[in-house]
mmCIF file of C-alpha atoms in Angstrom:
data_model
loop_
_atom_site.group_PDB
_atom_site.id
_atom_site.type_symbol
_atom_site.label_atom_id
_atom_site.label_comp_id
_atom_site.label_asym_id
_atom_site.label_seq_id
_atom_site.Cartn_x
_atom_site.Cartn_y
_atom_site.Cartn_z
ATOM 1 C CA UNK S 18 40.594 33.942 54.331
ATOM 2 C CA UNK S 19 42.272 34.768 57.482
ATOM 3 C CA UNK S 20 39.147 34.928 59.253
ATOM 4 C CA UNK S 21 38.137 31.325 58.039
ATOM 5 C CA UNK S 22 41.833 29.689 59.287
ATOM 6 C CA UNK S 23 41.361 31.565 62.451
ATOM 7 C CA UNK S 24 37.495 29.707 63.027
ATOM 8 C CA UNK S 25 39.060 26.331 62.498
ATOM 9 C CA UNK S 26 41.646 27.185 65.387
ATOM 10 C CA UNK S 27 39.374 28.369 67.533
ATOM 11 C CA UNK S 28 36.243 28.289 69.338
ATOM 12 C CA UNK S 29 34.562 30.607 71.353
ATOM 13 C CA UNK S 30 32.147 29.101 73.387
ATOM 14 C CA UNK S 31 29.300 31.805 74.318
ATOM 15 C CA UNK S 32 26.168 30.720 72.139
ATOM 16 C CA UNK S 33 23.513 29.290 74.101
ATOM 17 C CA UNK S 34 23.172 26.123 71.747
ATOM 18 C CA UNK S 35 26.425 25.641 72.477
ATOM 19 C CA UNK S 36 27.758 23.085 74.974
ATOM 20 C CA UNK S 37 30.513 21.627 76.781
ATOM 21 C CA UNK S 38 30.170 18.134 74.865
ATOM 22 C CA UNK S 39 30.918 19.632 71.799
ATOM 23 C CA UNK S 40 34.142 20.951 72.467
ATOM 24 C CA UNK S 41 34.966 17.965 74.977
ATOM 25 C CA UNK S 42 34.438 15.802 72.296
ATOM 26 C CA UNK S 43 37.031 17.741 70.097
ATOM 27 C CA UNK S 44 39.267 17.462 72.507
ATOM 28 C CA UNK S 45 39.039 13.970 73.650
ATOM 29 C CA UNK S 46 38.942 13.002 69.637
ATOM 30 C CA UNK S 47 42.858 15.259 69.587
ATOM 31 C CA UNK S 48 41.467 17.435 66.790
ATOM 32 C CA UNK S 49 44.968 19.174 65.923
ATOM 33 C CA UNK S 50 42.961 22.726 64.744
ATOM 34 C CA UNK S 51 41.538 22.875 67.753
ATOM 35 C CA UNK S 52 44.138 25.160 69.608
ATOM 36 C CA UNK S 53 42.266 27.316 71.492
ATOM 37 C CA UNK S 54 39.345 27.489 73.467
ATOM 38 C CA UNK S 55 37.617 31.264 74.889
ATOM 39 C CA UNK S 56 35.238 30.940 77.141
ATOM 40 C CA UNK S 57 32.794 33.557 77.129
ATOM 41 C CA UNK S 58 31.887 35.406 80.472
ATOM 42 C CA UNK S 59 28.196 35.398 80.058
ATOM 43 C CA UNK S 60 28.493 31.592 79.383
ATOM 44 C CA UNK S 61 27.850 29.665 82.297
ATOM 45 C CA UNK S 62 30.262 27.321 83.335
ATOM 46 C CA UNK S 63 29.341 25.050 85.846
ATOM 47 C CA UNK S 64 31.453 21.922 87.721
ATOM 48 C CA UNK S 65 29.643 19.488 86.053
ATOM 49 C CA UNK S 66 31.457 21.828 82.722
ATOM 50 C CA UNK S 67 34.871 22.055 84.399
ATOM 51 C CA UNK S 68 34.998 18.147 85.530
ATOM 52 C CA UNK S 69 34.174 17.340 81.360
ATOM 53 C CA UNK S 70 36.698 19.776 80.275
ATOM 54 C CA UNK S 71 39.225 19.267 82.685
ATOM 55 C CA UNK S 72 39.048 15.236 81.961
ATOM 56 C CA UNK S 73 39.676 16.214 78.444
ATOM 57 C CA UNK S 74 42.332 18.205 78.801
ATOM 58 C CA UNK S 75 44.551 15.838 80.552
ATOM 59 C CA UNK S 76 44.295 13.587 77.664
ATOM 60 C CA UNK S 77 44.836 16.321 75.143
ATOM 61 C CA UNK S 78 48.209 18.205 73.664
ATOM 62 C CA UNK S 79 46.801 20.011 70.899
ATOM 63 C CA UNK S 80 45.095 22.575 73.079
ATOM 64 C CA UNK S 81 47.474 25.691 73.884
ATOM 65 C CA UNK S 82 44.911 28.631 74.875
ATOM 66 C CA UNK S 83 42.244 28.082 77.738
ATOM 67 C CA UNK S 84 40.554 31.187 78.229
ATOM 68 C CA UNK S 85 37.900 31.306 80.396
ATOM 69 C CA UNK S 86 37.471 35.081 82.757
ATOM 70 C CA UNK S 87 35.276 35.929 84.126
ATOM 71 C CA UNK S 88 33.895 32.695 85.482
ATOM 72 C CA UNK S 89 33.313 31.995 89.481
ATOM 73 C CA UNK S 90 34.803 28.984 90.046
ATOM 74 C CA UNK S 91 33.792 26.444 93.161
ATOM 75 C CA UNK S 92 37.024 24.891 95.169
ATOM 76 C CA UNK S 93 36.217 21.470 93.241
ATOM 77 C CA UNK S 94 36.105 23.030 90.167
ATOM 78 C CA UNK S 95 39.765 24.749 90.840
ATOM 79 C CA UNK S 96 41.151 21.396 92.102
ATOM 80 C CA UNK S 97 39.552 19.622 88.704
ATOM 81 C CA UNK S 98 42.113 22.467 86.904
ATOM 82 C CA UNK S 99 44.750 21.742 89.779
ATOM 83 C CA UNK S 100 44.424 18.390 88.526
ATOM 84 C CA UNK S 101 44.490 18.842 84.688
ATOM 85 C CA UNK S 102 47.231 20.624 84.671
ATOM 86 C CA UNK S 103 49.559 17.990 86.446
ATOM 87 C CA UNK S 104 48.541 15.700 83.365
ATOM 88 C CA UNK S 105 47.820 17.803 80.340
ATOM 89 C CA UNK S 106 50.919 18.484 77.777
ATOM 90 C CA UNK S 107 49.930 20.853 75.553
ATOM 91 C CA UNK S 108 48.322 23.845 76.990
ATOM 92 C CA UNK S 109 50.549 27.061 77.130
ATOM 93 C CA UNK S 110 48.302 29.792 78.085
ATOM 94 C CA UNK S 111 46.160 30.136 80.917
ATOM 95 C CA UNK S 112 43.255 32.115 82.168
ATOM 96 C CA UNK S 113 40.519 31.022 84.582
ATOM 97 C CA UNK S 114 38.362 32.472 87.418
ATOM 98 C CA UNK S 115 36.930 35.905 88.384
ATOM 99 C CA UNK S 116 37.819 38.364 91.542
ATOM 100 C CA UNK S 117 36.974 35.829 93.779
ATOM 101 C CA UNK S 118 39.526 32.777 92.874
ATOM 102 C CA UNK S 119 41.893 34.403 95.494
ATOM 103 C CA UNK S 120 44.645 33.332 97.377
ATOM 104 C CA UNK S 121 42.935 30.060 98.303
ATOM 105 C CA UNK S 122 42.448 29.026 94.714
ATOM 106 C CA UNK S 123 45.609 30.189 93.371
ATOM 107 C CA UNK S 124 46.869 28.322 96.102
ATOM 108 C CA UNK S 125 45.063 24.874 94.824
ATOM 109 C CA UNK S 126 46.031 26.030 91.639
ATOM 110 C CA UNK S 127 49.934 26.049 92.145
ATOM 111 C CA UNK S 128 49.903 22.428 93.149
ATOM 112 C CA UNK S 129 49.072 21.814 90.174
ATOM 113 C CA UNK S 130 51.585 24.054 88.513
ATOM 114 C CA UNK S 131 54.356 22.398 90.363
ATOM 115 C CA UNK S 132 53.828 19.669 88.030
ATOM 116 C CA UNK S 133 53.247 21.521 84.795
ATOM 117 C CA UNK S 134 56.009 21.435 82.433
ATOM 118 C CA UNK S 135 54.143 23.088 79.058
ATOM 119 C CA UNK S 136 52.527 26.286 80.487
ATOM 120 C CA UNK S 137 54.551 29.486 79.572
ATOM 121 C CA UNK S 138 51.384 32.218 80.310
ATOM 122 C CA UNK S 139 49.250 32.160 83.320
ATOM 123 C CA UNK S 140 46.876 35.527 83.447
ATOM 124 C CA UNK S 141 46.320 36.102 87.176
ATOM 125 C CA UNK S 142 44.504 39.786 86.272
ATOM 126 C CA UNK S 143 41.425 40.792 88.457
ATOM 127 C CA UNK S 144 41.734 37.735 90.452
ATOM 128 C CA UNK S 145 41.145 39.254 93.971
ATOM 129 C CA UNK S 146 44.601 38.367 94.943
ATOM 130 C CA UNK S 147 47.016 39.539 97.835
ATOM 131 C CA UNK S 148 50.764 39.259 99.247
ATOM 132 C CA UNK S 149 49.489 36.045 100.613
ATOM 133 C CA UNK S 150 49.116 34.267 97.534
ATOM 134 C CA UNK S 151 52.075 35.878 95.880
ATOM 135 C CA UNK S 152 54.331 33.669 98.432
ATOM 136 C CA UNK S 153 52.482 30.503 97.009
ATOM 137 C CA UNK S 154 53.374 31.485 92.900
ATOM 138 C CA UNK S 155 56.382 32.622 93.482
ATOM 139 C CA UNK S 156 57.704 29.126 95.040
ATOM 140 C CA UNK S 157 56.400 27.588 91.929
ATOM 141 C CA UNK S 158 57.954 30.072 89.438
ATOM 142 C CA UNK S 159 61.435 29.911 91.431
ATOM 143 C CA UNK S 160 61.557 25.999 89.752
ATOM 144 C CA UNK S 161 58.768 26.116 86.672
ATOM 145 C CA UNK S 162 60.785 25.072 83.642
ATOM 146 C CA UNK S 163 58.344 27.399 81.001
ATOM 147 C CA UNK S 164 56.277 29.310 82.841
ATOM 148 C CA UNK S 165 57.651 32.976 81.842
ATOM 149 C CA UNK S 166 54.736 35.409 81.933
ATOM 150 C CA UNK S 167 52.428 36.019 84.662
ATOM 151 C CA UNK S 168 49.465 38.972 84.280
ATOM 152 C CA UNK S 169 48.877 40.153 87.569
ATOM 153 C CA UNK S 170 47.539 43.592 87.001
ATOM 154 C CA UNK S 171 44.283 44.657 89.211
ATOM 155 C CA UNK S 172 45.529 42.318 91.704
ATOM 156 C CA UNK S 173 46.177 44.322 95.618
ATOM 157 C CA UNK S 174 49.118 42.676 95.880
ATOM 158 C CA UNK S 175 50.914 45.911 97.852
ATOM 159 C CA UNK S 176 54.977 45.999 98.515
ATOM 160 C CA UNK S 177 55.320 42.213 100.105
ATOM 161 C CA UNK S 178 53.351 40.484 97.541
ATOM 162 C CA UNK S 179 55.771 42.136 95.050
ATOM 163 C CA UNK S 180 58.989 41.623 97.685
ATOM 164 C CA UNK S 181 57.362 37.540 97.744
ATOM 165 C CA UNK S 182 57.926 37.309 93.927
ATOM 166 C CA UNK S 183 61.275 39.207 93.801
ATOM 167 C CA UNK S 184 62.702 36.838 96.590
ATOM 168 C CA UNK S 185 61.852 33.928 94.628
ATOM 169 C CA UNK S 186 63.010 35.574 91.281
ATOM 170 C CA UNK S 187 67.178 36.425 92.913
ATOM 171 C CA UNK S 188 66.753 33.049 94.180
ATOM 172 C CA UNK S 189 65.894 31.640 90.965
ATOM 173 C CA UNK S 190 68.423 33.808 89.210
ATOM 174 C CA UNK S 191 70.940 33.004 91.442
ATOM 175 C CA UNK S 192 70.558 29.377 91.185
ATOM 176 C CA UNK S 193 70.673 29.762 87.279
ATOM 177 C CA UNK S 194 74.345 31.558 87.161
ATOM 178 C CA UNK S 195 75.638 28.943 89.936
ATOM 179 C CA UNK S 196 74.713 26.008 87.659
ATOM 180 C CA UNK S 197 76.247 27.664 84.708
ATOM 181 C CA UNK S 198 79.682 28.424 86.873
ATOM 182 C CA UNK S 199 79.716 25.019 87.868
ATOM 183 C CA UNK S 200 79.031 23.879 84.264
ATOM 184 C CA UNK S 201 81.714 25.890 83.272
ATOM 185 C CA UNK S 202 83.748 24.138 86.019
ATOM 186 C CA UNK S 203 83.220 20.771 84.837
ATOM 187 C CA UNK S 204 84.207 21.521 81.436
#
């Protein structure tokens, strides 16, 4: 039975009669069991894909889980999630892109995040990234309001990418006891 309630939540898009309409349509329709969406590596995903999905997900809520590793992803295709995520309120987890997203798509990627207010997990693992991009998510997690875990494991992200996160984590930290002192202050 658990099986079954888990299919209706679900879908994991790797069979070849599968296609993006099908799940774009669910999306664009706000089908409330459809939560979460796992894109399977040896499905290919093209922009024409992303640009469909993407325009569905900024209308939609009821997704939470986008998983889709694995998948090399052309600069449009990162702006197109750049894009949804400025406008989509409902997805909380995160995964995208293979070793070569890199610093120059997590880079396109954080402008979008600046904007996001719902996501609480981005997974960042095996993305072929390096201090250099670490200084671009750590200005967005220093003032993202939900955004609490980040996987960032098989990344080479060596002592400053680590030191670029920290910085903006004491700043953030910082700025959090202030504004409670001051709230305490006021009262």
């Amino acid at each position: 039975a658990s099986h079954d309630a888990r299919a209706s939540n679900s879908m994991a898009w790797g069979k070849k009669s599968s296609g993006a309409a099908e799940w774009c349509q669910r999306l664009d329709k706000g089908d409330p069991t459809f939560t979460s969406l796992h894109v399977l590596s040896f499905r290919t995903l093209d922009d024409k894909d992303v640009e469909a999905l993407c325009q569905a997900l900024s209308r939609n809520a009821s997704l939470k889980e986008l998983s889709a590793p694995g998948h090399r992803l052309s600069s449009p295709s990162v702006q197109q999630f750049a894009t949804m995520l400025t406008l989509n309120r409902g997805l909380t987890r995160l995964c995208i892109g293979d070793s070569s997203f890199g610093d120059q798509g997590l880079a396109v990627l954080c402008t979008g995040l600046r904007s996001n207010t719902t996501l609480v997990e981005l997974d960042l693992e095996n993305k072929g990234l390096s201090a250099a991009g670490m200084a671009h998510l750590g200005a967005v997690l220093r003032h993202h309001p939900t955004l609490a875990t980040v996987v960032l494991s098989r990344n080479a992200l060596g002592c400053d990418g680590v030191r670029h996160l920290l910085d903006h984590a004491v700043v953030r930290e910082t700025e959090k006891r202030q504004d409670k002192q001051q709230e305490k202050e006021e009262e």
